[in-house]
mmCIF file of C-alpha atoms in Angstrom:
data_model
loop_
_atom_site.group_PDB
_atom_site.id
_atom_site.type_symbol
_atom_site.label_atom_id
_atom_site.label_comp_id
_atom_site.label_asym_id
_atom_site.label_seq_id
_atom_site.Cartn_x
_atom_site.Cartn_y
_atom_site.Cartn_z
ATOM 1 C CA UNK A 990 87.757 129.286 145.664
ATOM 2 C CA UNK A 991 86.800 125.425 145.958
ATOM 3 C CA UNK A 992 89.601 123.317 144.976
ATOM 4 C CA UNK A 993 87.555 122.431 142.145
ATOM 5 C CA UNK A 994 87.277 125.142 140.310
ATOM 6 C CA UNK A 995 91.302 125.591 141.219
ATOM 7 C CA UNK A 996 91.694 122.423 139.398
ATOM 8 C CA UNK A 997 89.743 123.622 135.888
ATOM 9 C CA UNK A 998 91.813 127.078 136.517
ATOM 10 C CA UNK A 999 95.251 125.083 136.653
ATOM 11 C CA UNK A 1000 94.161 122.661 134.025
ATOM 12 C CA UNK A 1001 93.279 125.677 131.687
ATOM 13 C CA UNK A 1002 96.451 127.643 132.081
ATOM 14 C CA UNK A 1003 98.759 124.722 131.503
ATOM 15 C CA UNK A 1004 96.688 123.468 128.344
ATOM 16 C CA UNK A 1005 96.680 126.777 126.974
ATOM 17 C CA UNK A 1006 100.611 127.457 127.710
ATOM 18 C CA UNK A 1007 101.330 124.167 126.524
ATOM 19 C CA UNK A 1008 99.262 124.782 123.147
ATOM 20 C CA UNK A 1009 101.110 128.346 122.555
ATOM 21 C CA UNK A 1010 104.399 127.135 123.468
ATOM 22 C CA UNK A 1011 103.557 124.055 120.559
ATOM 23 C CA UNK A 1012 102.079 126.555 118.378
ATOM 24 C CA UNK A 1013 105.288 128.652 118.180
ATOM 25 C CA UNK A 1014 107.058 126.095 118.057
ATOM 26 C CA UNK A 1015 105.660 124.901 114.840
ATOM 27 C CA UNK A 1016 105.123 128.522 113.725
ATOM 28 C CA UNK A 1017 109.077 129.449 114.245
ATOM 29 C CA UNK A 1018 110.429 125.936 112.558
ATOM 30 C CA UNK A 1019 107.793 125.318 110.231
ATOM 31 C CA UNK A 1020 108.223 128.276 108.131
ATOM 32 C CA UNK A 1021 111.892 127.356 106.753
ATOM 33 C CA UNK A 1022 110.409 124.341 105.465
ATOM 34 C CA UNK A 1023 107.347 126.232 103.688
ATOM 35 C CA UNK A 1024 109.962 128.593 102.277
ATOM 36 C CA UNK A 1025 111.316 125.810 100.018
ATOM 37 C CA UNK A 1026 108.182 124.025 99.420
ATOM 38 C CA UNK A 1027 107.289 127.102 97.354
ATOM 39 C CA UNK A 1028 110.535 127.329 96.061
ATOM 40 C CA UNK A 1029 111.966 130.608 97.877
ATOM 41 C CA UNK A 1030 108.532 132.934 97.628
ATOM 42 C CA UNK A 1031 108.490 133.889 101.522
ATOM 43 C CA UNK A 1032 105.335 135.559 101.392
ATOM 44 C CA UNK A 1033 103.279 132.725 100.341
ATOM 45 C CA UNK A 1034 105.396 130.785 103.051
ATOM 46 C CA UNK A 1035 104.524 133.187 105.277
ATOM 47 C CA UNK A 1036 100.673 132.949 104.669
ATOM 48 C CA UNK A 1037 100.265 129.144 104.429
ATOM 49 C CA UNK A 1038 102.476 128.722 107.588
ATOM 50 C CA UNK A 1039 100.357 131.326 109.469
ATOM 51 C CA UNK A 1040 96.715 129.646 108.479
ATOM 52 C CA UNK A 1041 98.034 126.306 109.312
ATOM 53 C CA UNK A 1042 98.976 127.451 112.886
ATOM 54 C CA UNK A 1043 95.705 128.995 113.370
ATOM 55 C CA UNK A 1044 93.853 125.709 112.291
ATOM 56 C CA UNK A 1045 96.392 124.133 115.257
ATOM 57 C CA UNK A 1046 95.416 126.646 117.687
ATOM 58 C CA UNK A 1047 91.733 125.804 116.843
ATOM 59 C CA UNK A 1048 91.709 122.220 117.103
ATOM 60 C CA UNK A 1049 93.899 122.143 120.300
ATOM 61 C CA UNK A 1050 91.634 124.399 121.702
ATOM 62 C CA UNK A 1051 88.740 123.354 121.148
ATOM 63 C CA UNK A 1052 90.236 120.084 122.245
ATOM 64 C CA UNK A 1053 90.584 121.660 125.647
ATOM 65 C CA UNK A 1054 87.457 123.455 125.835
ATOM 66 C CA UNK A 1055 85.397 119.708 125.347
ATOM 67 C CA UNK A 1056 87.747 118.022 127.628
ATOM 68 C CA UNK A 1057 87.202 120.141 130.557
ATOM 69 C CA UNK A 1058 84.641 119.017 132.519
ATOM 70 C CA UNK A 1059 85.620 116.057 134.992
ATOM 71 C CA UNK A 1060 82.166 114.652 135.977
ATOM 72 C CA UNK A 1061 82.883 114.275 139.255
ATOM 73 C CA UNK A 1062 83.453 116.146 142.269
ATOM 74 C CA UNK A 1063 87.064 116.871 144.073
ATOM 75 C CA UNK A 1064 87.966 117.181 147.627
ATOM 76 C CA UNK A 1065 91.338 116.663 147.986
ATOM 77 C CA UNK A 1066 94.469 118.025 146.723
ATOM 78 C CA UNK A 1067 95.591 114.376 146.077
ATOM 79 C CA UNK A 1068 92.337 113.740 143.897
ATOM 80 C CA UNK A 1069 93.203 117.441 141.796
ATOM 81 C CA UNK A 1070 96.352 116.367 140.987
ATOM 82 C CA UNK A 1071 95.490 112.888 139.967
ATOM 83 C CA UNK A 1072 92.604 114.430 137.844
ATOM 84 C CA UNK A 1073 95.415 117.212 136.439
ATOM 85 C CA UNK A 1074 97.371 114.575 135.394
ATOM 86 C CA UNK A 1075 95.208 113.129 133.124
ATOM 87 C CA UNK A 1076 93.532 115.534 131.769
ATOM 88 C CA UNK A 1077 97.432 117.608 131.073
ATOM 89 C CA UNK A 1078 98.067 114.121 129.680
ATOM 90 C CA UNK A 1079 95.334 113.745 127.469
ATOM 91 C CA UNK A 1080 96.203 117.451 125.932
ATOM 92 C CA UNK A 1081 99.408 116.429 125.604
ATOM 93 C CA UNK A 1082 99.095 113.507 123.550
ATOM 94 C CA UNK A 1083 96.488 115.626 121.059
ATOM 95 C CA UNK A 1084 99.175 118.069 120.834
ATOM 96 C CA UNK A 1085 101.956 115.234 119.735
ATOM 97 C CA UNK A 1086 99.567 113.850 117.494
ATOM 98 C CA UNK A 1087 98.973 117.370 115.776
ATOM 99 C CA UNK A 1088 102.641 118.340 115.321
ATOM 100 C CA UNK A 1089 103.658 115.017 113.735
ATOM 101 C CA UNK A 1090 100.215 115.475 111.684
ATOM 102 C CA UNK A 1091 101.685 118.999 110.948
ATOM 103 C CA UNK A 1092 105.597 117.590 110.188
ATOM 104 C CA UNK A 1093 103.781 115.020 107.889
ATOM 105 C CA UNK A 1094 101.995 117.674 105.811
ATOM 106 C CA UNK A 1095 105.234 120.019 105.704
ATOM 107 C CA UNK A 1096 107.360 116.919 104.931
ATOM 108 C CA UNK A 1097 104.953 115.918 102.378
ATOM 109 C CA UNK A 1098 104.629 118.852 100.596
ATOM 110 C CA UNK A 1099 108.141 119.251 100.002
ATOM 111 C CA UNK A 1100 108.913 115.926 98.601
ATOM 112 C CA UNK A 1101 106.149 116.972 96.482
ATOM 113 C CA UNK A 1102 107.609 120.077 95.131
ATOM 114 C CA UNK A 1103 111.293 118.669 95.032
ATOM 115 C CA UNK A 1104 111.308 114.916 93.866
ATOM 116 C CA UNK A 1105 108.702 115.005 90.656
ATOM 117 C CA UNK A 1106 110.966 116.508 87.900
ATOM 118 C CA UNK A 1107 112.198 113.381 86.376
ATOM 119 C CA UNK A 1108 110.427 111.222 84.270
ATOM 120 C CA UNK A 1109 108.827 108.325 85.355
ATOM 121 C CA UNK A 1110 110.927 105.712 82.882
ATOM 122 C CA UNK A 1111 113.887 105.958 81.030
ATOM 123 C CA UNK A 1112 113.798 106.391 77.677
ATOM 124 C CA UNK A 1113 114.472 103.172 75.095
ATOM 125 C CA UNK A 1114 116.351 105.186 72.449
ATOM 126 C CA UNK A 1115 118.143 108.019 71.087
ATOM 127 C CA UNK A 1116 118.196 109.429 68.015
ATOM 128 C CA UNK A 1117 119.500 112.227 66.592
ATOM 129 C CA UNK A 1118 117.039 115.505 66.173
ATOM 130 C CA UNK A 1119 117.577 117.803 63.015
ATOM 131 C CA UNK A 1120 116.618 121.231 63.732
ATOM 132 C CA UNK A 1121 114.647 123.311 61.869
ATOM 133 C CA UNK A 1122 116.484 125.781 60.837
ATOM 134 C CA UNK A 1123 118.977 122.902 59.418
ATOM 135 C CA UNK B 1313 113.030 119.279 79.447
ATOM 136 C CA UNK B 1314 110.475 121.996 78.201
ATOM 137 C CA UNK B 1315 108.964 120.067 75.215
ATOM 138 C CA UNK B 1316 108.011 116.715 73.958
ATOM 139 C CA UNK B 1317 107.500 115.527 70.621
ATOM 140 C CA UNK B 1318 104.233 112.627 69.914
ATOM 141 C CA UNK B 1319 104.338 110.933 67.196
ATOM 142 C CA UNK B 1320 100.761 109.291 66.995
ATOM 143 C CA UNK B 1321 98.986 107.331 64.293
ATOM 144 C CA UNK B 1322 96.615 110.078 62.277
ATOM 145 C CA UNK B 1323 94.777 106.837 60.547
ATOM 146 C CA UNK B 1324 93.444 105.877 63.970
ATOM 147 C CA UNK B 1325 90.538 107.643 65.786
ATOM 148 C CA UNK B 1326 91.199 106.233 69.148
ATOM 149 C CA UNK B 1327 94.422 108.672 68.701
ATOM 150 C CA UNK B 1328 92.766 111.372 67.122
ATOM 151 C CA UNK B 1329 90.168 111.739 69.984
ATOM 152 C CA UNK B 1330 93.487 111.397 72.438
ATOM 153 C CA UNK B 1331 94.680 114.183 70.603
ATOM 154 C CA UNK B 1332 92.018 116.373 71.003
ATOM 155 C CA UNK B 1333 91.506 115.491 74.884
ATOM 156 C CA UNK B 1334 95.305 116.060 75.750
ATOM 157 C CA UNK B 1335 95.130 119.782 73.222
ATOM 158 C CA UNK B 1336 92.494 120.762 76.382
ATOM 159 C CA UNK B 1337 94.478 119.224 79.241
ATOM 160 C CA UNK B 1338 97.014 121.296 81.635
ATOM 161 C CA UNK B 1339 100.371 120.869 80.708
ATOM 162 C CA UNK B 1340 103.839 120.860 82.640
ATOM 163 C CA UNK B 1341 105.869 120.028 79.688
ATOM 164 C CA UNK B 1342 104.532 121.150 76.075
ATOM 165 C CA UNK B 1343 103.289 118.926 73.624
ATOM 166 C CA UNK B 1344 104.177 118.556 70.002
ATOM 167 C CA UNK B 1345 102.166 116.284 67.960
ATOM 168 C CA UNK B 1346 103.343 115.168 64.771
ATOM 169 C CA UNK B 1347 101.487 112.448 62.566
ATOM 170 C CA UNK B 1348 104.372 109.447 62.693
ATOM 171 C CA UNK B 1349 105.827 108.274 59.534
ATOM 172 C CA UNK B 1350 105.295 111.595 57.968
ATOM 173 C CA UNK B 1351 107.595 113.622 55.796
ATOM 174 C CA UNK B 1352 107.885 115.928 58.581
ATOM 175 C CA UNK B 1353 109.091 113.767 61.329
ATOM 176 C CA UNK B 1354 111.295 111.721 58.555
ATOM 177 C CA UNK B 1355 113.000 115.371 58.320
ATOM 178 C CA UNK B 1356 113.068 115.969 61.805
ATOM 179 C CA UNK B 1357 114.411 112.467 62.890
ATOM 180 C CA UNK B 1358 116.518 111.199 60.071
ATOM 181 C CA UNK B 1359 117.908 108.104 61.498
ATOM 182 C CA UNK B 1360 114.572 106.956 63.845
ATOM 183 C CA UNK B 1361 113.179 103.643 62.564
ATOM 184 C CA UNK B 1362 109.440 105.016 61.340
ATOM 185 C CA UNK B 1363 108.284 101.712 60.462
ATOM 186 C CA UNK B 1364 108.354 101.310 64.257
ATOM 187 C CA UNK B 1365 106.250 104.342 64.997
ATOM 188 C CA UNK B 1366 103.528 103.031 62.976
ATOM 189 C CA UNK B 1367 103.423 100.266 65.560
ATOM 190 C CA UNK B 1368 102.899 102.093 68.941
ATOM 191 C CA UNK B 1369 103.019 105.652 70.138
ATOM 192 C CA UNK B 1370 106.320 107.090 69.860
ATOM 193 C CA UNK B 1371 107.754 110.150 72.315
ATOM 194 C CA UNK B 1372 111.013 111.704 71.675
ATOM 195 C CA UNK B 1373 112.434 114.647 74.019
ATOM 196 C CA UNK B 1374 113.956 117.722 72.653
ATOM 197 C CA UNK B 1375 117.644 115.844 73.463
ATOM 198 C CA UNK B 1376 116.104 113.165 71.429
ATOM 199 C CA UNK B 1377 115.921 110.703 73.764
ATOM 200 C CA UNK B 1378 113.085 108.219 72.805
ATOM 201 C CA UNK B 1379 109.770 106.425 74.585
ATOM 202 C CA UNK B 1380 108.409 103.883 72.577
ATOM 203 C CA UNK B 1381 105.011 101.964 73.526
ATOM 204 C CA UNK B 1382 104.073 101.892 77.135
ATOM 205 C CA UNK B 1383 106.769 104.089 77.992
ATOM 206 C CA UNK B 1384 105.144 106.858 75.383
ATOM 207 C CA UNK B 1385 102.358 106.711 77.293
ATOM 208 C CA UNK B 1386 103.435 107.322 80.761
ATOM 209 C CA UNK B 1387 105.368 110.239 79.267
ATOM 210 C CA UNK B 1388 102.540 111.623 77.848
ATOM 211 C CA UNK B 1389 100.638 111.736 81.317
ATOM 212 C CA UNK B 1390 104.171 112.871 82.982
ATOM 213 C CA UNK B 1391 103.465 116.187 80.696
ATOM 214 C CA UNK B 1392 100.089 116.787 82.417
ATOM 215 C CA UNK B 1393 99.263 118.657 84.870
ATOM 216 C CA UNK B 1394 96.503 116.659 86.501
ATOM 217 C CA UNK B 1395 98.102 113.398 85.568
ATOM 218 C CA UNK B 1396 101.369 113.661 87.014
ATOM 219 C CA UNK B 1397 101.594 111.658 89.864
ATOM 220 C CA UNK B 1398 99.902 109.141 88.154
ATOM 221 C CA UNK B 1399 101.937 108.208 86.061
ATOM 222 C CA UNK B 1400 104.536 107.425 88.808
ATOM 223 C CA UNK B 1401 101.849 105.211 90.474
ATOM 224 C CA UNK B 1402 101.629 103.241 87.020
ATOM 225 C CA UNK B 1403 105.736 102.926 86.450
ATOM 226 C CA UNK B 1404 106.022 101.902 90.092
ATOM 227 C CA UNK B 1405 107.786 98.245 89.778
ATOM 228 C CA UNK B 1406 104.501 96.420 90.992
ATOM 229 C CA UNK B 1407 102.228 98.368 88.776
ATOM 230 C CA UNK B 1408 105.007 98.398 85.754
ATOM 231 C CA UNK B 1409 104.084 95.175 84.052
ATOM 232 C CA UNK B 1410 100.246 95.655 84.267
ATOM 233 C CA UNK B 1411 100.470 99.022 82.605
ATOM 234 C CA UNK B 1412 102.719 97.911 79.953
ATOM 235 C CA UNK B 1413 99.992 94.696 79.315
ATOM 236 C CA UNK B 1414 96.926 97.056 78.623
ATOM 237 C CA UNK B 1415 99.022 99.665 76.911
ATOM 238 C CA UNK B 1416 99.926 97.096 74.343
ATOM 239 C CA UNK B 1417 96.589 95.660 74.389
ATOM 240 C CA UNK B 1418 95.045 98.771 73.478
ATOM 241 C CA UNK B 1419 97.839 99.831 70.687
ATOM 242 C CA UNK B 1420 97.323 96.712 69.123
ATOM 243 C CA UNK B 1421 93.639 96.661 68.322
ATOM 244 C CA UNK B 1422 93.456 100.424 68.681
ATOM 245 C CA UNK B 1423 91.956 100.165 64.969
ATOM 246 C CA UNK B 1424 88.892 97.899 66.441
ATOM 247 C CA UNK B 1425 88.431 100.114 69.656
ATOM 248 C CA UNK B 1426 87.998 102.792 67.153
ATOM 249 C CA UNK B 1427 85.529 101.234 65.484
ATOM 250 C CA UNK B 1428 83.753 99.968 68.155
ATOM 251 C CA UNK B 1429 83.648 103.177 70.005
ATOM 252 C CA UNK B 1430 82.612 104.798 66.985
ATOM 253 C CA UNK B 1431 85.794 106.937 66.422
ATOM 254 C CA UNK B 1432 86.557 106.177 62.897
ATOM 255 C CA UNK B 1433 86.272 108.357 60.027
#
């Protein structure tokens, strides 16, 4: 095996491990949040938690499937690592920028369920309702 | 909160068509219109000043709290479904004043809008 193609088969099984270990992450945390977004009905937590991880799993791999080729040749160890490095990096930084893209839309969501109850204004007056049956 | 009362101006046709647009919109709070200045909301709200409701669109909770004028308004898209958020955006402090200018501006010659727009009777 050249060290080439060692290089793609590290870089693959630490982007992939990287992206689970995110993934579950998200998956495992995520879900308590979702849970009171839709105000205690699990199973509709359940589902929207579980399609958002698989759109996470998509774009971070895909993200790891176009970054993969180098574009140049490797012949030493030194040169795989330094090539490792910034491609793991890379990955790394996509992930970040898709959890705190996922924390946003979970933190979002649940300001958006919790905080709009109250009016907009207060009211100007009060007066004194007679009820119908009175 | 479940319901709101609207007391709206049954002489103008600006209101009338408002009526029928929010009678087909989603609601998150329900809707109660009654013509203001009538016996029925005299009965209803004994001690409310009804000259005043003649003036601008009136909204009064089921607590009887009441919204006059711009306020009635943003209440009134508060009870909507679709409308909601907006009417947050338009009581923010910066956007406050400016709603409360065009609200006034369109109470107040709501009678020539009508007209204009072809709304009358």
């Amino acid at each position: 095996m050249t060290i080439g193609l060692s290089t793609y088969l590290i870089y693959l099984a630490l982007s992939i491990a990287l992206t689970i270990w995110v993934g579950r992450t998200l998956h495992k945390n995520g879900r308590v949040f979702l849970v009171d977004v839709f105000h205690g009905n699990e199973a509709l937590a359940d589902s929207v938690n579980h399609l958002l991880v698989v759109g996470f799993y998509l774009i971070n791999f895909g993200y790891v499937s176009l970054a993969l080729k180098l574009g140049y040749t490797i012949e030493t160890a030194e040169q795989s690592v330094e090539a490792l490095s910034v491609k793991i990096g890379m990955v790394l930084l996509v992930l970040g920028g898709m959890h705190l893209f996922n924390l946003f839309v979970f933190s979002r969501m649940r300001r958006r369920a919790t905080a709009h109850h109250q009016p907009p204004v207060g009211p100007d007056a009060f007066t004194p309702v007679q009820q119908e049956a009175a | 909160m479940l319901s709101l009362t609207v007391l709206y101006d049954p002489e103008c046709g600006l209101c009338r068509r408002a009526h029928e647009w929010l009678n087909d919109q989603l609601k998150l709070v329900e809707l109660n219109f009654v013509a203001c200045a009538s016996d029925e909301a005299r009965k209803r709200y004994p001690q409310l000043n009804h000259d005043l409701t003649k003036q601008d669109l009136t909204v009064i909770t089921e607590d009887g709290w009441v919204y006059f004028g711009p306020k009635a308004w943003l209440m009134v898209l508060w009870a909507l479904t679709r409308y909601r958020d907006w009417s947050y955006r338009l009581a923010a402090p910066e956007l406050l004043p400016t709603t409360k200018r065009v609200v006034s501006v369109i109470s107040q010659n709501r009678y020539q809008i009508s007209r204009a727009a072809g709304l009358s009777r």
